[in-house]
Coordinates of C-alpha atoms in Angstrom, one line a residue:
Chain A
M1 CA 10.2 48.6 30.1
A2 CA 9.1 45.0 30.2
D3 CA 5.7 45.9 28.9
H4 CA 7.3 47.9 26.1
S5 CA 9.4 44.9 25.1
Y6 CA 6.5 42.5 25.3
T7 CA 4.3 44.8 23.1
S8 CA 7.1 45.4 20.6
R9 CA 7.8 41.7 20.3
R10 CA 4.2 40.9 19.8
E11 CA 3.8 43.7 17.2
L12 CA 6.9 42.5 15.4
E13 CA 6.1 38.8 15.3
E14 CA 2.3 38.6 15.1
Y15 CA 1.2 37.0 11.8
R16 CA -2.1 36.5 10.0
F17 CA -3.1 34.2 7.2
S18 CA -5.4 34.6 4.2
P19 CA -8.8 32.9 4.7
V20 CA -8.0 30.4 2.0
V21 CA -4.8 29.3 3.8
A22 CA -6.5 29.4 7.2
F23 CA -9.2 27.0 5.9
A24 CA -7.3 24.9 3.3
V25 CA -4.2 24.0 5.4
P26 CA -6.1 22.4 8.3
L27 CA -8.5 20.7 5.9
T28 CA -5.6 19.3 3.8
L29 CA -3.9 18.0 6.9
L30 CA -7.1 16.5 8.2
L31 CA -7.6 14.8 4.8
L32 CA -4.1 13.5 4.8
Q33 CA -4.5 12.2 8.3
A34 CA -7.6 10.3 7.2
Y35 CA -6.2 9.1 3.9
L36 CA -2.6 8.2 4.5
P37 CA -3.2 5.3 6.9
K38 CA -5.3 3.7 4.2
I39 CA -2.2 3.4 2.1
F40 CA 0.5 3.2 4.8
H41 CA -1.0 1.9 8.0
K42 CA 1.9 3.0 10.1
T43 CA 1.2 6.7 9.3
E44 CA -1.7 6.7 11.8
I45 CA 1.0 7.4 14.5
L46 CA 1.2 10.9 13.0
D47 CA -1.0 13.7 14.3
L48 CA -1.1 16.2 11.4
P49 CA -4.1 18.1 12.8
L50 CA -2.1 18.7 16.0
L51 CA 0.7 20.2 13.9
A52 CA -1.8 22.5 12.2
V53 CA -3.1 23.7 15.6
I54 CA 0.4 24.4 16.9
F55 CA 1.5 26.2 13.8
F56 CA -1.5 28.6 13.6
A57 CA -1.6 29.1 17.4
V58 CA 2.1 30.0 17.6
A59 CA 2.0 32.2 14.6
R60 CA -1.1 34.2 15.5
R61 CA -0.1 34.6 19.2
N62 CA -3.7 35.1 20.2
P63 CA -4.8 32.7 22.9
I64 CA -8.5 33.0 22.1
A65 CA -7.9 32.4 18.4
G66 CA -5.5 29.6 19.3
A67 CA -8.1 27.9 21.5
L68 CA -10.9 28.3 19.0
T69 CA -8.7 27.0 16.2
G70 CA -7.7 24.0 18.3
A71 CA -11.3 23.3 19.3
A72 CA -12.6 23.5 15.7
I73 CA -9.9 21.2 14.3
G74 CA -10.2 18.8 17.2
L75 CA -14.0 18.6 16.8
V76 CA -13.7 17.8 13.1
E77 CA -11.2 15.1 13.9
D78 CA -13.5 13.7 16.5
A79 CA -16.4 13.7 14.1
L80 CA -14.3 11.5 11.7
T81 CA -13.7 8.9 14.4
G82 CA -16.1 6.9 16.5
L83 CA -15.0 8.7 19.6
P84 CA -17.3 10.9 21.6
I85 CA -17.1 14.4 20.1
G86 CA -15.0 16.7 22.3
I87 CA -12.1 14.5 23.2
N88 CA -9.7 15.9 20.7
G89 CA -11.6 19.2 20.7
M90 CA -10.8 19.8 24.4
S91 CA -7.2 18.6 24.2
K92 CA -6.4 20.6 21.1
A93 CA -8.1 23.7 22.5
V94 CA -5.8 23.6 25.4
V95 CA -2.8 23.0 23.2
G96 CA -3.8 26.0 21.0
Y97 CA -4.3 28.2 24.0
I98 CA -0.9 27.3 25.6
G99 CA 0.8 27.5 22.2
S100 CA -0.4 31.0 21.6
S101 CA 0.5 32.1 25.1
I102 CA 4.1 30.7 24.7
G103 CA 4.4 32.2 21.3
V104 CA 4.1 35.6 22.9
Q105 CA 6.9 35.1 25.3
V106 CA 9.6 33.0 23.5
D107 CA 11.2 33.0 20.1
V108 CA 9.3 30.3 18.3
E109 CA 11.1 30.8 15.0
N110 CA 14.2 29.2 16.4
P111 CA 14.3 25.6 15.1
I112 CA 15.5 24.2 18.5
T113 CA 12.6 26.0 20.3
R114 CA 10.2 24.7 17.7
L115 CA 11.5 21.2 18.1
L116 CA 11.1 21.2 21.9
M117 CA 7.7 22.9 21.6
I118 CA 6.2 20.3 19.2
F119 CA 7.6 17.4 21.2
G120 CA 6.2 18.9 24.4
F121 CA 2.8 19.6 23.0
S122 CA 2.5 16.1 21.5
M123 CA 3.2 14.7 25.0
L124 CA 0.8 17.1 26.6
Q125 CA -1.9 16.0 24.2
S126 CA -1.3 12.4 25.0
A127 CA -1.6 13.2 28.7
M128 CA -4.8 15.2 28.2
L129 CA -6.4 12.4 26.2
L130 CA -5.6 10.0 29.0
F131 CA -7.1 12.3 31.5
I132 CA -10.3 12.9 29.5
N133 CA -10.8 9.2 28.8
R134 CA -10.2 8.1 32.4
M135 CA -11.6 11.0 34.4
L136 CA -14.4 12.4 32.2
L137 CA -15.5 9.4 30.3
G138 CA -14.8 6.8 33.0
Y139 CA -12.8 4.4 30.7
R140 CA -10.7 3.1 33.6
D141 CA -9.2 0.3 31.5
I142 CA -7.5 2.6 29.1
H143 CA -3.7 2.7 29.5
V144 CA -1.2 4.7 27.7
L145 CA 2.0 3.1 26.4
W146 CA 4.3 6.0 27.2
L147 CA 7.1 4.7 25.0
H148 CA 4.7 4.6 22.1
E149 CA 3.7 8.2 22.9
I150 CA 7.3 9.3 23.1
I151 CA 7.9 7.8 19.6
R152 CA 4.8 9.5 18.4
A153 CA 6.0 12.8 19.7
G154 CA 9.4 12.3 18.1
I155 CA 7.9 11.4 14.7
N156 CA 5.5 14.4 14.8
T157 CA 8.5 16.6 15.6
V158 CA 10.5 15.3 12.7
V159 CA 7.6 15.8 10.3
A160 CA 6.7 19.2 11.7
I161 CA 10.1 20.9 11.1
P162 CA 10.0 20.8 7.3
L163 CA 6.2 21.3 7.3
F164 CA 6.5 24.5 9.3
L165 CA 9.2 25.8 7.1
F166 CA 6.9 25.3 4.2
L167 CA 3.9 26.9 5.9
D168 CA 6.0 29.9 7.0
R169 CA 5.8 31.0 3.4
F170 CA 2.0 31.7 3.8
K171 CA 2.5 34.0 6.7
L172 CA 1.3 37.6 6.3
R173 CA 2.7 40.2 8.6
D174 CA 0.0 42.5 10.2
Chain B
M1 CA -16.5 43.6 37.1
E2 CA -15.7 44.8 33.6
S3 CA -12.0 44.8 34.5
F4 CA -12.2 41.2 35.7
F5 CA -13.6 40.0 32.4
S6 CA -11.2 42.1 30.4
R7 CA -8.3 41.0 32.5
F8 CA -9.2 37.3 32.4
K9 CA -10.8 37.3 29.0
N10 CA -8.5 34.6 27.5
P11 CA -8.7 32.0 30.3
L12 CA -12.4 32.6 30.6
V13 CA -12.9 31.9 26.9
L14 CA -10.9 28.8 27.2
I15 CA -12.9 27.7 30.2
A16 CA -16.1 28.3 28.3
I17 CA -14.9 26.2 25.4
L18 CA -13.9 23.4 27.7
L19 CA -17.1 23.5 29.6
A20 CA -19.2 23.4 26.5
Q21 CA -17.4 20.3 25.3
T22 CA -17.5 18.7 28.7
I23 CA -21.3 19.0 28.7
A24 CA -21.4 17.6 25.1
L25 CA -19.3 14.7 26.2
A26 CA -21.6 14.0 29.2
T27 CA -24.7 13.9 26.9
Q28 CA -23.0 11.5 24.5
V29 CA -21.9 9.1 27.3
R30 CA -25.5 9.0 28.5
R31 CA -26.7 8.0 25.0
A32 CA -24.1 5.3 24.3
D33 CA -26.4 2.4 25.4
D34 CA -28.1 1.8 22.1
P35 CA -25.6 0.0 19.9
L36 CA -27.5 0.8 16.6
H37 CA -27.8 4.6 17.5
P38 CA -24.7 5.4 19.5
D39 CA -25.1 9.2 18.8
G40 CA -27.8 11.7 19.3
R41 CA -29.3 13.6 16.4
N42 CA -27.0 16.6 16.8
I43 CA -23.9 14.6 17.2
R44 CA -24.9 12.6 14.1
L45 CA -25.3 15.8 12.2
I46 CA -21.8 17.0 13.2
R47 CA -20.3 13.6 12.1
M48 CA -22.3 13.9 8.8
W49 CA -21.0 17.4 8.1
A50 CA -17.4 16.5 8.9
L51 CA -17.6 13.4 6.7
G52 CA -19.4 15.4 4.0
M53 CA -16.5 17.8 4.0
I54 CA -13.7 15.2 3.8
S55 CA -15.3 12.3 1.9
P56 CA -15.4 14.0 -1.6
F57 CA -11.6 14.5 -1.4
E58 CA -11.1 10.9 -0.1
R59 CA -13.3 9.6 -2.9
L60 CA -11.3 11.6 -5.5
S61 CA -8.0 10.5 -4.0
T62 CA -9.1 6.8 -4.0
L63 CA -10.3 7.1 -7.6
S64 CA -7.1 8.7 -8.9
G65 CA -5.0 6.3 -6.9
H66 CA -6.8 3.3 -8.3
S67 CA -6.6 4.7 -11.8
L68 CA -2.9 5.1 -11.6
R69 CA -2.4 1.7 -10.0
D70 CA -4.8 0.0 -12.5
T71 CA -2.9 1.5 -15.4
W72 CA 0.4 0.2 -14.1
S73 CA -1.0 -3.2 -13.1
N74 CA -2.7 -3.6 -16.5
Y75 CA 0.6 -3.1 -18.2
L76 CA 2.2 -5.7 -16.0
D77 CA -0.7 -8.0 -16.3
L78 CA -0.5 -8.0 -20.1
R79 CA 3.0 -9.4 -19.9
R80 CA 2.0 -12.5 -17.9
V81 CA -1.6 -12.9 -18.7
R82 CA -1.2 -16.1 -20.7
E83 CA 0.7 -17.9 -18.0
Q84 CA -1.8 -16.7 -15.4
N85 CA -4.7 -17.8 -17.6
E86 CA -3.3 -21.4 -17.7
D87 CA -2.8 -21.4 -14.0
L88 CA -6.3 -20.1 -13.4
K89 CA -7.8 -22.8 -15.6
K90 CA -6.0 -25.4 -13.7
Q91 CA -7.1 -23.9 -10.4
L92 CA -10.7 -23.7 -11.7
D93 CA -10.6 -27.4 -12.6
R94 CA -9.3 -28.3 -9.2
L95 CA -11.8 -26.1 -7.4
R96 CA -14.7 -27.6 -9.4
L97 CA -13.6 -31.1 -8.3
E98 CA -13.3 -29.9 -4.7
R99 CA -16.7 -28.3 -4.9
A100 CA -18.2 -31.4 -6.3
A101 CA -16.6 -33.4 -3.5
I102 CA -18.0 -31.2 -0.7
S103 CA -21.3 -30.3 -2.2
E104 CA -22.9 -33.7 -1.4
D105 CA -21.8 -33.2 2.2
A106 CA -23.3 -29.7 2.2
V107 CA -26.6 -30.9 0.9
E108 CA -26.7 -33.6 3.5
A109 CA -25.7 -31.2 6.3
Q110 CA -28.4 -28.9 5.2
R111 CA -31.0 -31.7 5.3
L112 CA -29.8 -32.8 8.7
R113 CA -29.9 -29.3 10.0
G114 CA -33.4 -28.9 8.7
L115 CA -34.3 -32.1 10.5
L116 CA -32.8 -30.7 13.7
D117 CA -34.6 -27.4 13.2
F118 CA -31.4 -25.4 13.4
K119 CA -31.7 -21.8 12.2
Q120 CA -28.7 -21.2 10.0
H121 CA -28.4 -17.7 8.5
Y122 CA -27.0 -17.8 5.0
L123 CA -25.7 -14.7 3.3
S124 CA -28.4 -14.1 0.8
Q125 CA -27.5 -10.5 -0.3
T126 CA -24.3 -8.5 -0.1
V127 CA -23.3 -5.0 -1.3
A128 CA -19.7 -4.4 -2.4
A129 CA -18.2 -1.3 -1.1
Q130 CA -14.8 0.4 -1.3
V131 CA -12.8 1.8 1.6
I132 CA -12.1 5.5 0.9
G133 CA -10.6 6.7 4.2
T134 CA -9.9 6.0 7.8
S135 CA -10.5 7.8 11.1
G136 CA -6.9 8.9 11.0
S137 CA -6.5 8.0 14.7
D138 CA -5.2 4.9 16.4
Q139 CA -7.6 5.5 19.2
S140 CA -10.5 4.7 16.9
R141 CA -10.4 1.8 14.3
L142 CA -13.0 3.2 11.9
L143 CA -13.0 3.2 8.1
T144 CA -15.1 5.3 5.6
L145 CA -16.9 3.3 2.9
D146 CA -18.1 4.8 -0.4
K147 CA -21.7 3.5 0.0
G148 CA -24.5 4.7 2.2
Y149 CA -28.2 4.2 2.7
H150 CA -28.8 4.9 -0.9
A151 CA -27.2 1.5 -1.6
G152 CA -29.4 -0.1 1.1
L153 CA -26.9 0.0 3.9
K154 CA -28.1 0.3 7.5
P155 CA -26.3 0.6 10.9
G156 CA -25.3 -2.7 12.5
M157 CA -24.9 -4.6 9.2
A158 CA -22.0 -7.0 9.2
V159 CA -19.0 -6.3 6.9
I160 CA -16.9 -9.2 5.6
T161 CA -14.2 -10.0 3.0
P162 CA -13.5 -13.3 1.4
D163 CA -10.9 -13.9 4.1
G164 CA -13.2 -13.3 7.0
V165 CA -15.2 -10.9 9.1
V166 CA -13.9 -7.3 9.4
G167 CA -16.6 -5.4 11.4
K168 CA -20.0 -3.8 11.3
L169 CA -21.5 -0.5 10.1
R170 CA -21.6 2.2 12.7
D171 CA -23.0 5.4 11.1
V172 CA -24.7 5.3 7.7
F173 CA -25.2 8.5 5.7
A174 CA -26.5 9.1 2.2
D175 CA -23.5 8.0 0.2
T176 CA -21.0 7.2 2.8
S177 CA -20.9 5.0 5.9
Q178 CA -18.5 4.3 8.7
L179 CA -17.2 0.8 9.3
L180 CA -16.3 0.0 12.9
L181 CA -13.5 -2.6 12.7
L182 CA -13.4 -5.6 15.0
S183 CA -10.1 -4.3 16.4
D184 CA -11.8 -1.1 17.8
P185 CA -11.9 -1.1 21.6
T186 CA -15.7 -0.6 21.4
S187 CA -16.3 -3.6 19.1
G188 CA -17.5 -6.9 20.2
A189 CA -18.6 -10.2 18.6
G190 CA -19.8 -13.6 19.7
V191 CA -17.3 -16.3 18.6
L192 CA -16.9 -20.0 18.7
L193 CA -13.6 -21.9 18.8
Q194 CA -13.8 -24.3 15.9
S195 CA -12.4 -27.6 17.3
T196 CA -13.3 -27.2 21.0
R197 CA -16.7 -25.6 20.3
I198 CA -16.1 -23.2 23.2
R199 CA -18.0 -19.9 23.0
G200 CA -16.6 -16.5 23.9
I201 CA -16.9 -12.8 23.3
L202 CA -14.3 -11.2 21.1
R203 CA -13.4 -7.5 21.6
G204 CA -10.9 -5.1 20.2
S205 CA -8.2 -3.5 22.3
P206 CA -6.5 -0.1 22.4
T207 CA -3.5 -1.6 20.7
G208 CA -5.6 -2.8 17.8
S209 CA -5.4 -6.6 18.6
L210 CA -8.4 -8.9 18.8
V211 CA -8.8 -10.6 22.2
I212 CA -11.1 -13.1 23.9
G213 CA -11.4 -12.7 27.6
N214 CA -13.4 -14.2 30.5
L215 CA -12.6 -17.8 29.5
T216 CA -11.3 -20.1 32.2
P217 CA -8.0 -21.9 31.4
D218 CA -8.6 -24.9 29.3
E219 CA -5.8 -27.2 28.0
R220 CA -7.7 -28.0 24.9
I221 CA -7.4 -24.4 23.6
K222 CA -4.2 -24.3 21.6
P223 CA -2.6 -21.6 19.4
G224 CA -3.5 -22.0 15.8
E225 CA -7.1 -23.0 16.4
K226 CA -9.6 -21.3 14.1
V227 CA -12.2 -19.0 15.5
L228 CA -15.6 -18.5 13.9
T229 CA -18.6 -16.3 14.5
S230 CA -21.1 -17.9 16.7
G231 CA -24.1 -15.9 15.5
G232 CA -25.2 -15.3 19.0
D233 CA -24.7 -11.5 18.8
M234 CA -27.4 -11.2 16.0
V235 CA -25.0 -9.1 13.9
Y236 CA -22.5 -11.5 12.4
P237 CA -23.9 -14.6 10.6
R238 CA -22.8 -17.9 12.1
G239 CA -19.8 -19.7 10.9
L240 CA -17.8 -16.9 9.3
T241 CA -14.0 -17.0 9.9
V242 CA -12.7 -14.4 12.4
G243 CA -9.1 -15.5 12.8
T244 CA -6.8 -17.9 14.5
I245 CA -5.5 -18.0 18.1
E246 CA -2.1 -16.5 18.3
S247 CA -1.4 -16.6 22.0
I248 CA -3.0 -17.7 25.3
K249 CA -2.0 -16.2 28.6
L250 CA -3.5 -15.5 32.0
D251 CA -5.3 -12.1 32.1
P252 CA -3.2 -10.0 34.5
E253 CA -6.2 -7.8 35.3
N254 CA -8.8 -10.5 35.5
Q255 CA -7.5 -13.6 37.3
P256 CA -8.0 -16.5 36.9
Y257 CA -9.4 -16.0 33.4
T258 CA -7.3 -16.2 30.3
L259 CA -6.6 -13.6 27.6
I260 CA -6.6 -15.1 24.2
T261 CA -5.1 -13.0 21.4
L262 CA -6.2 -13.7 17.8
K263 CA -4.6 -13.1 14.5
P264 CA -7.5 -11.7 12.3
A265 CA -8.2 -13.7 9.1
A266 CA -8.6 -10.5 7.1
N267 CA -5.9 -7.9 7.0
L268 CA -7.7 -5.2 9.0
N269 CA -4.9 -2.7 8.4
Q270 CA -5.0 -2.9 4.6
L271 CA -8.6 -3.2 3.5
E272 CA -9.7 -1.9 0.1
D273 CA -12.9 -3.7 -0.9
V274 CA -15.4 -5.2 1.4
L275 CA -18.8 -6.8 1.3
V276 CA -21.7 -5.5 3.4
V277 CA -24.2 -8.2 4.4
T278 CA -27.5 -6.6 3.7
A279 CA -29.7 -9.7 4.0
T280 CA -29.5 -13.2 5.4
S281 CA -31.9 -16.1 5.1
D282 CA -32.6 -19.3 6.9
T283 CA -32.3 -21.4 3.7
L284 CA -30.1 -21.3 0.7
D285 CA -31.5 -19.6 -2.4
P286 CA -33.0 -21.9 -5.0
K287 CA -30.2 -21.3 -7.5
T288 CA -27.5 -22.3 -5.1
Q289 CA -29.5 -25.3 -4.0
D290 CA -29.7 -26.4 -7.7
E291 CA -26.0 -25.9 -8.2
L292 CA -25.3 -27.9 -5.0
A293 CA -27.7 -30.7 -6.1
K294 CA -26.0 -30.9 -9.6
D295 CA -22.6 -31.0 -8.0
A296 CA -23.8 -33.7 -5.6
Q297 CA -25.1 -35.8 -8.6
I298 CA -21.7 -35.4 -10.4
N299 CA -20.0 -36.5 -7.2
A300 CA -22.4 -39.5 -6.8
A301 CA -21.5 -40.6 -10.3
A302 CA -17.9 -40.3 -9.5
V303 CA -18.4 -42.4 -6.3
N304 CA -20.3 -45.1 -8.3
A305 CA -17.5 -45.2 -10.9
E306 CA -15.1 -45.9 -8.1
R307 CA -17.3 -48.7 -6.7
L308 CA -18.6 -50.5 -9.8
P309 CA -16.0 -52.9 -11.2
S310 CA -17.5 -52.8 -14.7
L311 CA -16.6 -49.2 -15.0
H312 CA -13.0 -50.0 -14.2
E313 CA -12.5 -52.2 -17.3
A314 CA -12.4 -49.3 -19.6
K315 CA -9.9 -47.6 -17.4
D316 CA -7.8 -50.7 -17.1
A317 CA -7.9 -51.3 -20.9
A318 CA -6.9 -47.8 -21.5
A319 CA -3.4 -48.5 -20.4
P320 CA -2.4 -51.9 -22.0
D321 CA 1.0 -50.7 -23.1
D322 CA 2.3 -50.3 -19.7
P323 CA 3.7 -53.7 -18.7
N324 CA 4.2 -52.6 -15.1
A325 CA 0.6 -51.5 -14.6
P326 CA -1.5 -53.7 -12.4
G327 CA -3.8 -55.9 -14.5
A328 CA -1.9 -55.1 -17.6
A329 CA -1.4 -58.8 -18.7
M330 CA -2.6 -59.8 -22.2
P331 CA -6.0 -61.5 -22.2
P332 CA -5.9 -65.2 -23.4
P333 CA -7.0 -66.0 -27.0
D334 CA -10.5 -67.3 -27.6
N335 CA -9.4 -70.9 -28.3
S336 CA -7.1 -71.2 -25.4
R337 CA -7.5 -73.9 -22.9
D338 CA -7.1 -71.3 -20.3
L339 CA -10.6 -70.2 -21.0
V340 CA -12.0 -73.6 -19.9
P341 CA -11.9 -74.2 -16.1
K342 CA -9.8 -77.2 -15.3
P343 CA -10.4 -79.4 -12.3
K344 CA -7.6 -79.7 -9.8
P345 CA -5.5 -82.9 -9.9
I346 CA -6.9 -85.9 -7.8
L347 CA -4.8 -86.8 -4.8
H348 CA -6.7 -89.8 -3.5
P349 CA -8.9 -91.4 -6.2
D350 CA -11.9 -93.6 -5.3
K351 CA -15.0 -95.0 -7.0
Y352 CA -16.5 -91.5 -7.1
S353 CA -13.6 -89.9 -8.7
S354 CA -13.8 -88.5 -12.2
G355 CA -12.7 -91.2 -14.7
S356 CA -13.1 -94.2 -12.4
A357 CA -16.5 -95.2 -13.9
P358 CA -16.4 -97.4 -17.1
P359 CA -17.7 -95.8 -20.3
A360 CA -21.4 -96.0 -20.8
T361 CA -21.0 -98.3 -23.8
D362 CA -19.5 -101.0 -21.6
L363 CA -22.3 -101.0 -19.1
Q364 CA -25.2 -103.5 -19.3
P365 CA -28.6 -103.1 -17.9
G366 CA -28.8 -104.4 -14.4
G367 CA -25.3 -104.0 -13.4
G368 CA -21.8 -104.9 -14.3
K369 CA -21.8 -108.8 -13.5
P370 CA -24.3 -111.3 -15.1
V371 CA -26.9 -112.3 -12.5
E372 CA -27.8 -116.0 -11.9
P373 CA -31.5 -116.6 -12.9
S374 CA -33.7 -117.8 -10.0
V375 CA -35.7 -120.1 -12.4
P376 CA -33.7 -122.8 -14.1
V377 CA -33.5 -122.1 -17.7
E378 CA -34.0 -125.0 -20.1
K379 CA -30.9 -125.4 -22.0
P380 CA -31.2 -126.2 -25.7
P381 CA -30.8 -129.9 -26.8
T382 CA -27.3 -131.0 -27.6
D383 CA -26.1 -133.8 -30.0
S384 CA -26.0 -136.6 -27.2
K385 CA -28.6 -139.4 -27.1
P386 CA -31.0 -139.9 -24.3
D387 CA -30.8 -143.1 -22.0
R388 CA -33.3 -146.2 -22.5

């Protein structure tokens, strides 16, 4: 019975996107992430590529696709920074994987669920970046201001709600 | 075996993705020793592709943004252009005077430096570039410039603005390059405190502030002191403004050293146009030397005018109408007695005093009194008879 319900839910709520949308939306969000801080410096607290990863991972509900999407977006993001390539790639791959896995099991269309999920993933990414920097790269003097990270997660959540509502229009049902 | 892979397909794919990136990270960390080539060839290619994908849109956005802003500012500027023009003329005059005043010192300083055989690196060539994008991350303070190696840029070149130093070039591609800001945690620069002449190493921090560490506490270091580049890092030319000291406190992680936080001279968060220093030289270029020499001559003439009294007459005579002005009294007429110097009145007259000698017409040769002759002079005969 449980399997039947699981399969039915997945069948009902699994979405796909046209190749143009699948390519253009992450690219646009990456571009905005790179361009907006030039005009408004404070907008660098945003993480628009992370929102793209969460949106596509949750909508597709395919952990492998989620992990690959997260890794690809993260690698491009790393390439635009001076950071070693792979820091954001790894953290966003994990977020994409977990997002897809959660999307299978809970109702991610609910605004409250979305809100909690985005906030949680933003905090998870901060924790993963700290882990990668300190443990894998050996940057022992790196510290995370957790209050700053909570504010970042909150702002990302506020931005994500209307953004996801807009992007929902590009979903195609299988 | 097949069931294992099919059952754990998802986590296995995730592990493979993470493993591949971990290996990539390890290779990059091993290569990070060369400051001019922090990335390997493959990593550099990935960065080039990513930037190549994003930078055309950034360039377009910057261009359209500037066009809109320029149109609006042109309209506003037209309304107050005359007033600004007058202000600018006044400012230009003032700056000319200031430049004339300092140019003589500059020439002299250059001569003395030459005597002492100092190697001063002057900015002999710069390339103007425009910021078209950012890294988009507060973990990495990196900006994208619209010029690359086609414009003569190379990794490691210093980047400045009229306000001060902003950073250096990290990766340079064909038509774009990445500017690593001073505030990036991986940045560093040799600096010099202007008044105390204490040298230190400036570095960025994860919060984006500029800090100087590893200096022992010194009472002479005060907030507000200007910090310049020392030139010791062979990247930034010596003497460029970096910023001013904002705060000094003990470094909690590195006792007993202090942690000095700087306020950058240039606004690193709002950069639009920058200058990339493409060449430096040990001497000033001939044109600048000529200009400095001319200014020095003008200044020397001004100093002479101050010192020579004859040149003051024209200035003093130029304001005779002002009765309160110093030296504004009317000059005496040509026949005035005031023109002849008069002796002071005599308090105790004697035989040497002026006016005590008789007039020359009253004087006789030999002196004032008749002298008795030493030989008797025969008197002429009188009317009386001689005795018989």
